[in-house]
Coordinates of N, CA and C in Angstrom, one line a residue:
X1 N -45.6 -11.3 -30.3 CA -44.6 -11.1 -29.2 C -44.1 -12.5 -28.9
X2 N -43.0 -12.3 -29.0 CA -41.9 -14.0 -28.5 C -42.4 -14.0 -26.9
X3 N -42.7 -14.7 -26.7 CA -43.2 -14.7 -24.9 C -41.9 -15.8 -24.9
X4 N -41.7 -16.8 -24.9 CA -40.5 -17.5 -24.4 C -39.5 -17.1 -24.3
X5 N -38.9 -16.1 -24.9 CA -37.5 -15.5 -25.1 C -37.7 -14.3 -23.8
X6 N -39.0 -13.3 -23.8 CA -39.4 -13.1 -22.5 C -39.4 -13.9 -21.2
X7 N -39.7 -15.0 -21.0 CA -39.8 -16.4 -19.9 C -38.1 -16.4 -20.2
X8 N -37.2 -16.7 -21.2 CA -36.0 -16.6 -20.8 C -35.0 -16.3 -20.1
X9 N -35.4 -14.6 -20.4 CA -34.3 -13.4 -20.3 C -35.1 -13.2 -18.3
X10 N -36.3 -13.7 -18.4 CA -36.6 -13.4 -16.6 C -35.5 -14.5 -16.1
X11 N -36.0 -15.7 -16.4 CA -35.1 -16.7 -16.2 C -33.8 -16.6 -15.5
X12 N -33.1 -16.3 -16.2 CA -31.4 -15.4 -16.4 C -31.5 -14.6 -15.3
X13 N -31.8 -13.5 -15.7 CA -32.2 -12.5 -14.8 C -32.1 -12.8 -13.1
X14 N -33.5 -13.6 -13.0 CA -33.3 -14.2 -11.5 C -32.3 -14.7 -11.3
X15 N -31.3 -16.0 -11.8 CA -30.4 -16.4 -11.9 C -29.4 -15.9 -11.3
X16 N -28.8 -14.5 -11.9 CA -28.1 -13.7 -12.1 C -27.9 -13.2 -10.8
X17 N -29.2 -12.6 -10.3 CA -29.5 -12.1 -9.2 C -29.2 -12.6 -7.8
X18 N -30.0 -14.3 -8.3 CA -29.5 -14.8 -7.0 C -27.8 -15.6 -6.7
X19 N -27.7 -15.5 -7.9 CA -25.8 -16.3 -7.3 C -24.9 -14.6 -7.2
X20 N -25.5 -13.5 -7.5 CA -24.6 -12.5 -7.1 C -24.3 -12.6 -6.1
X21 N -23.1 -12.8 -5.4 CA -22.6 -12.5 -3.8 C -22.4 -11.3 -3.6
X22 N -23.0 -11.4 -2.1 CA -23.3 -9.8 -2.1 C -21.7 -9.9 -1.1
X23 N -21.4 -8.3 -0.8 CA -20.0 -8.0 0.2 C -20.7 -7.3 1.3
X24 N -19.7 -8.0 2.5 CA -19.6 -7.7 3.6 C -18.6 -6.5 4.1
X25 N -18.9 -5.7 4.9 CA -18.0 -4.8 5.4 C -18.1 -4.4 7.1
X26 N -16.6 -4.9 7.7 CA -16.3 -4.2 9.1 C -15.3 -2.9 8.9
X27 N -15.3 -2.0 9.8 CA -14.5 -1.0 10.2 C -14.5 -1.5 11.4
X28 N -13.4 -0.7 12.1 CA -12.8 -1.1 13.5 C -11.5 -0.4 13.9
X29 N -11.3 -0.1 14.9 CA -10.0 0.9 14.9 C -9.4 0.1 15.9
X30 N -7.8 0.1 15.7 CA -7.0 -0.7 17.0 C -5.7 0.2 17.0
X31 N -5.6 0.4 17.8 CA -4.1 1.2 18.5 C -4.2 2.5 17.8
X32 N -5.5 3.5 17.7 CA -6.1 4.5 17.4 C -5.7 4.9 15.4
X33 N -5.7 3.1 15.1 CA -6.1 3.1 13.6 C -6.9 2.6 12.7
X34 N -7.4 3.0 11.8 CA -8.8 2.4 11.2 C -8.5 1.7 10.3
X35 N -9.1 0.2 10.4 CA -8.9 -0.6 9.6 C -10.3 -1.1 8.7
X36 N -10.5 -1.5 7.7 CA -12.3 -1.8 6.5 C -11.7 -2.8 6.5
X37 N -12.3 -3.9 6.5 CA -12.7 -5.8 5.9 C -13.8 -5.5 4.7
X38 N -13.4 -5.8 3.6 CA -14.6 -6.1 2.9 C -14.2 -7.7 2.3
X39 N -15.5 -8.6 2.4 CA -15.4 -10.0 2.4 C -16.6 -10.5 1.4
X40 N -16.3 -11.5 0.6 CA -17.6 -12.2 0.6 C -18.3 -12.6 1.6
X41 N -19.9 -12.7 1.4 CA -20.6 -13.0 2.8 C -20.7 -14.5 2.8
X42 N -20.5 -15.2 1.3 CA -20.8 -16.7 1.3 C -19.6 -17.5 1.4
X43 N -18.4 -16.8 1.0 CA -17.4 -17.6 0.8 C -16.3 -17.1 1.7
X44 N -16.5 -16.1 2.6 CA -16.0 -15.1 3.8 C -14.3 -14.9 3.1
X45 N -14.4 -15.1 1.7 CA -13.1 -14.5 1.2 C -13.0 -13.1 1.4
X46 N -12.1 -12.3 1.5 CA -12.0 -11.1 2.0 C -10.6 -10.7 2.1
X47 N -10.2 -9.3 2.5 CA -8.8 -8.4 2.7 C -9.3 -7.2 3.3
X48 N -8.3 -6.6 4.1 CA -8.8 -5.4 4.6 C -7.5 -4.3 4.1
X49 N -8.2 -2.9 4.6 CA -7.2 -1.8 3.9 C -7.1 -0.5 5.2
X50 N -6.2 -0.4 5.5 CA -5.9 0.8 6.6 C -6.4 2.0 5.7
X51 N -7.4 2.4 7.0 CA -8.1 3.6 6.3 C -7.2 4.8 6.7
X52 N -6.6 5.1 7.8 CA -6.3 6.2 8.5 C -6.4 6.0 10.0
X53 N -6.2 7.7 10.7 CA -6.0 7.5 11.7 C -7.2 7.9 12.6
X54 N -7.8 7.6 13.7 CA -8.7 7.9 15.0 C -8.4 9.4 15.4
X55 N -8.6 10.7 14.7 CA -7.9 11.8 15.5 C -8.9 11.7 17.0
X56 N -10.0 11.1 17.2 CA -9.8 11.5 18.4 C -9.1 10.4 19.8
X57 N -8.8 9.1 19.1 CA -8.0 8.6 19.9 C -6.4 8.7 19.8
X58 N -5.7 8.9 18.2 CA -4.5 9.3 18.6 C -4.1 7.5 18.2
X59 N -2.4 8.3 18.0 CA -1.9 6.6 17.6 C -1.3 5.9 19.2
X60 N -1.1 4.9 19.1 CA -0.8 3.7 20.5 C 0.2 3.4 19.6
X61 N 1.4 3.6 20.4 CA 2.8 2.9 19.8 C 2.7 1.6 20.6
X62 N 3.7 0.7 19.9 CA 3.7 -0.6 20.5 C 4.7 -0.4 21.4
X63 N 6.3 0.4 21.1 CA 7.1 -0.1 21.9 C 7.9 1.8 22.0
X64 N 8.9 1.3 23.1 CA 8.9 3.3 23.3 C 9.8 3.8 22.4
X65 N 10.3 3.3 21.3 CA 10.6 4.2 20.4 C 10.4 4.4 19.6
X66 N 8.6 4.2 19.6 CA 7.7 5.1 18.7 C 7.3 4.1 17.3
X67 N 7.2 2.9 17.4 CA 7.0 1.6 16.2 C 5.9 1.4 16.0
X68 N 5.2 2.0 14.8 CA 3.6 1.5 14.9 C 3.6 0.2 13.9
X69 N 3.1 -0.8 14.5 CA 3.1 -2.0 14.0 C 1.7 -1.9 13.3
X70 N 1.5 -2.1 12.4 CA 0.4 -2.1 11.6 C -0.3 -3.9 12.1
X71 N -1.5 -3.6 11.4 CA -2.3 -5.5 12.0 C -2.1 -6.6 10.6
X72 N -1.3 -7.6 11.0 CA -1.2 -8.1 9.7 C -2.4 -8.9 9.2
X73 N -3.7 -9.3 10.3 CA -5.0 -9.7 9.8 C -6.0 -8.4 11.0
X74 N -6.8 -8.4 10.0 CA -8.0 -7.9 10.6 C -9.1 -8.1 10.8
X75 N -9.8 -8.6 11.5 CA -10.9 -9.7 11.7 C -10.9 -10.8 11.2
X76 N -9.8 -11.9 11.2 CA -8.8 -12.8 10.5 C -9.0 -12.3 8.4
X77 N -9.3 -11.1 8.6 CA -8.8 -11.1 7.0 C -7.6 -9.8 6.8
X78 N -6.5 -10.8 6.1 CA -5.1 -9.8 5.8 C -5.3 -8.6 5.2
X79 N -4.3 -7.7 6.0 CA -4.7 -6.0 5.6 C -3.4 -6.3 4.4
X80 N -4.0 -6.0 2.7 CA -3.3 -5.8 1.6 C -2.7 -4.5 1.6
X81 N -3.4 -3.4 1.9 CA -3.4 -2.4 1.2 C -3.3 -1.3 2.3
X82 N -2.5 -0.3 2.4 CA -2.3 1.4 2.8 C -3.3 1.9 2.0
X83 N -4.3 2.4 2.3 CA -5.0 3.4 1.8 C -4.6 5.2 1.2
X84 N -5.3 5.4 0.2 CA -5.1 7.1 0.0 C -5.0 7.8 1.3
X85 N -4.1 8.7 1.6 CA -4.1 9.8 2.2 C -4.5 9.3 3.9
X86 N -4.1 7.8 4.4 CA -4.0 7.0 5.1 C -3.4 7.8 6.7
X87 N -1.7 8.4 6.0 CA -1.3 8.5 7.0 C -0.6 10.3 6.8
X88 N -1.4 10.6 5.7 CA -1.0 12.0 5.0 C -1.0 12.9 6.0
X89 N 0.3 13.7 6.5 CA 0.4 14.5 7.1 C 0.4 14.6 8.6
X90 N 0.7 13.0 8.9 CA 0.8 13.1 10.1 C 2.4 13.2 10.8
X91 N 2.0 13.9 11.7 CA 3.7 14.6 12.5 C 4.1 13.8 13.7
X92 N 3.0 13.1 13.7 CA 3.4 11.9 14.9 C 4.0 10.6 14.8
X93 N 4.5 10.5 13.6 CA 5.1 9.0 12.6 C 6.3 9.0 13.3
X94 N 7.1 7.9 13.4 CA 8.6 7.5 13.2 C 8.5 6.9 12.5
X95 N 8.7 5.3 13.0 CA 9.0 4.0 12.4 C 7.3 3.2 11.9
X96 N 7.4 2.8 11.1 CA 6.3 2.2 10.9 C 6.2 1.1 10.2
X97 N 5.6 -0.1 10.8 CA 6.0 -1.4 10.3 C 4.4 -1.9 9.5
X98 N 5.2 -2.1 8.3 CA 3.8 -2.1 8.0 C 3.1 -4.0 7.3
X99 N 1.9 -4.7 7.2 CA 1.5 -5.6 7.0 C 2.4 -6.7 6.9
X100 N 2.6 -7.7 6.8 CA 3.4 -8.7 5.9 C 2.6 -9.0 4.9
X101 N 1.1 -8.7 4.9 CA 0.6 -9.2 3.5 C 0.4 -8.1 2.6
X102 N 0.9 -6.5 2.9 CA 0.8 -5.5 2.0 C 0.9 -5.8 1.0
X103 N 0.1 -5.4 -0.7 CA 0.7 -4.8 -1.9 C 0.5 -3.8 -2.3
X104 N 0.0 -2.8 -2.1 CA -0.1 -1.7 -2.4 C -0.3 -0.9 -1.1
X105 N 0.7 0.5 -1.6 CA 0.8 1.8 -1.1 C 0.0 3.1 -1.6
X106 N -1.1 3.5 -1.2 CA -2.1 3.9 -2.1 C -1.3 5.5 -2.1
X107 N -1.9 6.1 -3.1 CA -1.5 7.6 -3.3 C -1.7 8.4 -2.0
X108 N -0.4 9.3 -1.8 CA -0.7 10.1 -1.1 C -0.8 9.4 0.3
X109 N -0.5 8.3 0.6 CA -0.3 7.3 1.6 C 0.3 8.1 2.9
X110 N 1.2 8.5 2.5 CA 2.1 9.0 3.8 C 2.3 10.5 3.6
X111 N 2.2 11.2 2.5 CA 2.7 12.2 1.9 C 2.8 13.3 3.6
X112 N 3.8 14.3 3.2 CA 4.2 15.2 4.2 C 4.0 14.9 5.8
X113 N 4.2 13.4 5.8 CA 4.2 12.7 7.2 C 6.0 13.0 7.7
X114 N 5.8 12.7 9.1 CA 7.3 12.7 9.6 C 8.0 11.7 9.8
X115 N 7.6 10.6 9.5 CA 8.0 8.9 9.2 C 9.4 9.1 8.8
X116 N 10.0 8.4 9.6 CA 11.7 8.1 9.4 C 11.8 6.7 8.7
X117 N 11.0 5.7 9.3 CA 11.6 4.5 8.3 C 10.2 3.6 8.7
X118 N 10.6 3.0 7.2 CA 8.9 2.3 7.2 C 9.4 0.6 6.5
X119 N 9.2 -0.2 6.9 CA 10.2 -1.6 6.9 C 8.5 -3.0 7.1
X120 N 9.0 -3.8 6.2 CA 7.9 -5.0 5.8 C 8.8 -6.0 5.8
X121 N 8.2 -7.0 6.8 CA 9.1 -8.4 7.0 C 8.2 -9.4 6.5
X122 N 8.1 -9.9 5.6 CA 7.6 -10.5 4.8 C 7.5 -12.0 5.1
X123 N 6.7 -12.7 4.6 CA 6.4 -14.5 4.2 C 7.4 -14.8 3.4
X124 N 8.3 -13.9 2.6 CA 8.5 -14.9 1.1 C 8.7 -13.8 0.3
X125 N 9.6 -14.1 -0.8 CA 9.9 -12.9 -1.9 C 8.9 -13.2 -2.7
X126 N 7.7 -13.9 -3.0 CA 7.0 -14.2 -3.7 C 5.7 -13.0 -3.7
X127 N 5.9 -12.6 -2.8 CA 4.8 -10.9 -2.8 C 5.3 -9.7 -3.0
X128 N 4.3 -9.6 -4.0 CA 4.4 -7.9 -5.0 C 4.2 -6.7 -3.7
X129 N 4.9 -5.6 -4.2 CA 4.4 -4.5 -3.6 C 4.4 -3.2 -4.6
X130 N 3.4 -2.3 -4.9 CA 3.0 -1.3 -5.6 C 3.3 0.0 -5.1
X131 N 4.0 1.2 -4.9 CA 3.8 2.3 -4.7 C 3.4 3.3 -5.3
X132 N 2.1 3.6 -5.0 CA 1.3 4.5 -5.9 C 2.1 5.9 -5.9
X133 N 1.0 6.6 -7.1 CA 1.6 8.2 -6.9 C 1.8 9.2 -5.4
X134 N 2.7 9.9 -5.5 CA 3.4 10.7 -4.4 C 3.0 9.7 -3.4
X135 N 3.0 8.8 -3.0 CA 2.9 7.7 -1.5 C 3.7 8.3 -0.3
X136 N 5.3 9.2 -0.9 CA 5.9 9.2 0.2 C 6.4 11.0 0.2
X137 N 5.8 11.3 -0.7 CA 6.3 12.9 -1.2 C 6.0 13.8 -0.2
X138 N 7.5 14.5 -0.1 CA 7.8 15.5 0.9 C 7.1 14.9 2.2
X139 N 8.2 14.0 2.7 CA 8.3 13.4 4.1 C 10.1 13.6 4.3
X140 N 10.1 14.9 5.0 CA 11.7 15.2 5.3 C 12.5 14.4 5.9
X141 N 11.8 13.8 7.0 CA 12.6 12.8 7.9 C 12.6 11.7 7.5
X142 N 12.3 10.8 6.0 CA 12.3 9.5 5.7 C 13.9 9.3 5.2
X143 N 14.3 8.0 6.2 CA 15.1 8.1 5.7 C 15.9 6.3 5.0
X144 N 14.8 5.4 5.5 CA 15.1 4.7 4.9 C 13.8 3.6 5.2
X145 N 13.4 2.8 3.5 CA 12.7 2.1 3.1 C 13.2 0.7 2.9
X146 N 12.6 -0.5 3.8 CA 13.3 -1.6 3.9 C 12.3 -2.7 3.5
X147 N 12.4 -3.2 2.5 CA 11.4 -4.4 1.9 C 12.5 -5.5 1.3
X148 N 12.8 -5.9 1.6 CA 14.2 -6.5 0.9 C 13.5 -8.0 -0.3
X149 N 12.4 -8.5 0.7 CA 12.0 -9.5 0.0 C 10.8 -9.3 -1.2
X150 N 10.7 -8.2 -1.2 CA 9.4 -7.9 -1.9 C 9.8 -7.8 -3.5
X151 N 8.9 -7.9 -4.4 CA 8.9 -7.6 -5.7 C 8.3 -6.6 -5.8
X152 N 9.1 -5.5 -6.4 CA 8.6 -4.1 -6.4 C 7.5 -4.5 -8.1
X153 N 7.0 -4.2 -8.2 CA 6.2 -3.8 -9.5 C 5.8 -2.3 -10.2
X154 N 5.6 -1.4 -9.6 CA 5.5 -0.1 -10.0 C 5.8 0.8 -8.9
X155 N 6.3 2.0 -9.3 CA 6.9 3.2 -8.8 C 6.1 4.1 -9.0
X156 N 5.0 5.0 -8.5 CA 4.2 5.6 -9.1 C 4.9 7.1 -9.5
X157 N 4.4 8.3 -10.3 CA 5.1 9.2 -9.9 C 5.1 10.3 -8.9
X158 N 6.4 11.2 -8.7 CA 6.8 11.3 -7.4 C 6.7 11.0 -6.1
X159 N 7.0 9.3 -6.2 CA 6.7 8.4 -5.0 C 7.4 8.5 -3.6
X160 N 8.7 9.6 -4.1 CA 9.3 9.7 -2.7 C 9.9 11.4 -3.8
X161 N 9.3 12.2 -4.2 CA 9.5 13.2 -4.1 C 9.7 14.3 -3.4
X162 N 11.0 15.0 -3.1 CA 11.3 15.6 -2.2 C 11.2 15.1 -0.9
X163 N 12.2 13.8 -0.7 CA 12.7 13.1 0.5 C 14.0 13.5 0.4
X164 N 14.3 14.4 1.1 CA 15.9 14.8 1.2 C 16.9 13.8 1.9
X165 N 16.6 12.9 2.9 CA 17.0 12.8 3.5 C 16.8 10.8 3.2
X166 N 16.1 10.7 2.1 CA 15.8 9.3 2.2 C 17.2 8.4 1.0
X167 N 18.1 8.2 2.4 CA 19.3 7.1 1.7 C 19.4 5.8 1.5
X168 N 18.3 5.3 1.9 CA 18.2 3.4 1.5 C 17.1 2.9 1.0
X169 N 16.7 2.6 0.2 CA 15.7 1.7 -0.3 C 16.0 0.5 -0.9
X170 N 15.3 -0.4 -0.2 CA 16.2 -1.8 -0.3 C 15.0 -2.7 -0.5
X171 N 14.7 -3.4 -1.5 CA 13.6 -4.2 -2.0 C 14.5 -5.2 -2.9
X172 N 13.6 -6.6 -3.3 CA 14.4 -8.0 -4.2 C 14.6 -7.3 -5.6
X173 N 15.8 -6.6 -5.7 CA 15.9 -5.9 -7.2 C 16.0 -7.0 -8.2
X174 N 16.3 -8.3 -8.1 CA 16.6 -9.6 -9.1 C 15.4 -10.1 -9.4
X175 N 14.8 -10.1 -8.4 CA 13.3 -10.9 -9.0 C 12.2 -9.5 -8.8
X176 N 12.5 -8.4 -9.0 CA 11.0 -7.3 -9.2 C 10.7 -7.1 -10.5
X177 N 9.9 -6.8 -10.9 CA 8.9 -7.2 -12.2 C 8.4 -5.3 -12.2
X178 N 9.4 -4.7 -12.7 CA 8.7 -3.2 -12.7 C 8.5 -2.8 -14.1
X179 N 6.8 -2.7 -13.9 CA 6.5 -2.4 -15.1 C 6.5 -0.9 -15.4
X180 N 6.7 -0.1 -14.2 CA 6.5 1.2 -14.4 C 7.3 2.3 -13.4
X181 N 8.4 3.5 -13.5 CA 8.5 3.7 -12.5 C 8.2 5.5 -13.1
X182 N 7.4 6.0 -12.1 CA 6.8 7.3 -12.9 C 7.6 8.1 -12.9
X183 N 7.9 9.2 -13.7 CA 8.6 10.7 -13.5 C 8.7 11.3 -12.3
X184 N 9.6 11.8 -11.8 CA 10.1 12.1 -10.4 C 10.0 11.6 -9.4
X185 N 10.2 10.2 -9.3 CA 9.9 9.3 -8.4 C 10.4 9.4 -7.2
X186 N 12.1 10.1 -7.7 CA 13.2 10.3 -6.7 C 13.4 11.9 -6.4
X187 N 12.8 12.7 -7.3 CA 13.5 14.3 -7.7 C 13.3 14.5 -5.6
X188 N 14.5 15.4 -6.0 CA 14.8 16.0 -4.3 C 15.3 15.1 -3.1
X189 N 15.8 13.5 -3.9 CA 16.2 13.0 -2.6 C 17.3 13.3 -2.4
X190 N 18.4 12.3 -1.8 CA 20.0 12.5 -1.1 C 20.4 11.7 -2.6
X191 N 21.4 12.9 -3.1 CA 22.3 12.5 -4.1 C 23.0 10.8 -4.0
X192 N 23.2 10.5 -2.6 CA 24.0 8.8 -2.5 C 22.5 7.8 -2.7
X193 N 21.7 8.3 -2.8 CA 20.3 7.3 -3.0 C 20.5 7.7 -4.9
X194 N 20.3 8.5 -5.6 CA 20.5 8.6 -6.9 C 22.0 8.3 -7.4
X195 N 22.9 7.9 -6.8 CA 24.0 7.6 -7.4 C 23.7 6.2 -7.4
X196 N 23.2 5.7 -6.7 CA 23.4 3.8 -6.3 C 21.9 3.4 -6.8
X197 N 20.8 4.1 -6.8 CA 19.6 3.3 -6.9 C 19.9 2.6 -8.6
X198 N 19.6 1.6 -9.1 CA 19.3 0.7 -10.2 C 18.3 1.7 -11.5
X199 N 19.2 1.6 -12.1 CA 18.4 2.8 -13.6 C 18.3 1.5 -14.2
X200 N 16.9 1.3 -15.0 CA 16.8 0.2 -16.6 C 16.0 1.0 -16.8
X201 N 16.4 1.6 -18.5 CA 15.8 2.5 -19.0 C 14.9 1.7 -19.7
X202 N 14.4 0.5 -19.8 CA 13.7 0.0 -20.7 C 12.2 0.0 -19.6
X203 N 12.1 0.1 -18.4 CA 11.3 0.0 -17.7 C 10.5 1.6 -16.8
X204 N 11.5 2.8 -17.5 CA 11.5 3.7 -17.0 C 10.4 4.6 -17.8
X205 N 9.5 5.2 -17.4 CA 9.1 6.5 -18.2 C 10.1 7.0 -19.1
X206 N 10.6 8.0 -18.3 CA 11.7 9.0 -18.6 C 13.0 8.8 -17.6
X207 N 14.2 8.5 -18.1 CA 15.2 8.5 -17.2 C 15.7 9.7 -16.7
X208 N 15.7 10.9 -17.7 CA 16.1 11.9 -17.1 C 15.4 13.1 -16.0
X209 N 14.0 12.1 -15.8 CA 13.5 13.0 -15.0 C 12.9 12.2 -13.5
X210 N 13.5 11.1 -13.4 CA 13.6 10.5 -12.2 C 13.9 11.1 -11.0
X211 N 15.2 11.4 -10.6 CA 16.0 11.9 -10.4 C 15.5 13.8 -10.0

């Protein structure tokens, strides 16, 4: 038996074990929504992700015509990310302002919410934003998406499927980097949003089934 190669591999082992950084995690709800920090515990690097809503507290508008300002840090670490099924199906939405440090819109994020317009004022056109699958699908009253500075990167599919009523989506079309925009991204919106939105078929799934 190699006993040193054994004394090695423990070696390592412990090693391994002890510089693993382990993750920290808060939950916390503010203005009856739920926000996760997960951080390093040694280097307190970290991001947080809107989990959803408090049904038994209910959402806290900031201002009276219904604006929910999302928290752009949460226990000083920036909320990146909308979570899955975050704000799915809620009928109490208008306006919703979401992080400045967003990049991703997780699946099913908003889906069959009553959200009219959802708008990110940004640091800088130098931050990406993601919209995962159906993020925005069949939300009747959406009707306009405002990121002007953001670099779109992916479109997931049917990301705003069957939005009838959704006529503006305005994100940095010159500097976005889309690597992907899924099949029916748009099917069911307002014909003046598919006449004007930007087609490159080099970056599209399928062009003919955007739309």
């Amino acid at each position: 038996m190699n006993y040193s190669k054994i004394i090695l591999v423990s070696i390592i082992s412990m090693t391994f074990l002890a510089s693993k950084a382990e993750i920290g995690h808060v939950y916390d709800v503010y203005n009856g929504v739920i926000y996760e920090a997960t951080y390093d515990t040694e280097t307190d690097v970290g991001e947080a992700t809107v989990l959803g809503v408090d049904y038994n507290m209910g959402i806290t508008y900031a201002t009276s015509d219904s604006v929910l300002e999302l928290l752009d840090y949460f226990y000083g670490y920036p909320v990146t990310r909308i979570g899955e099924w975050a704000f799915g199906g809620r009928k109490d939405l208008n306006h919703v302002q979401l992080p400045r440090f967003i990049n991703t819109i997780g699946e099913y994020a908003f889906r069959g919410s009553n959200v009219i317009t959802i708008s990110i004022y940004t640091l800088g056109n130098e931050r990406t934003l993601s919209i995962d699958n159906f993020a925005f699908c069949n939300c009747p009253r959406l009707n306009r998406v405002y990121c002007p500075e953001r670099k779109l990167t992916q479109l997931g599919i049917g990301a705003f499927l069957c939005c009838p009523n959704l006529d503006s989506f305005e994100y940095d079309e010159d500097r976005s980097q889309l690597a992907r925009i899924g099949n029916l991204a748009f099917a069911c919106c307002s014909c003046n949003l598919s006449r004007t939105y930007p087609v490159h078929p080099t970056i599209i799934l399928n062009v003919h089934s955007i739309f």
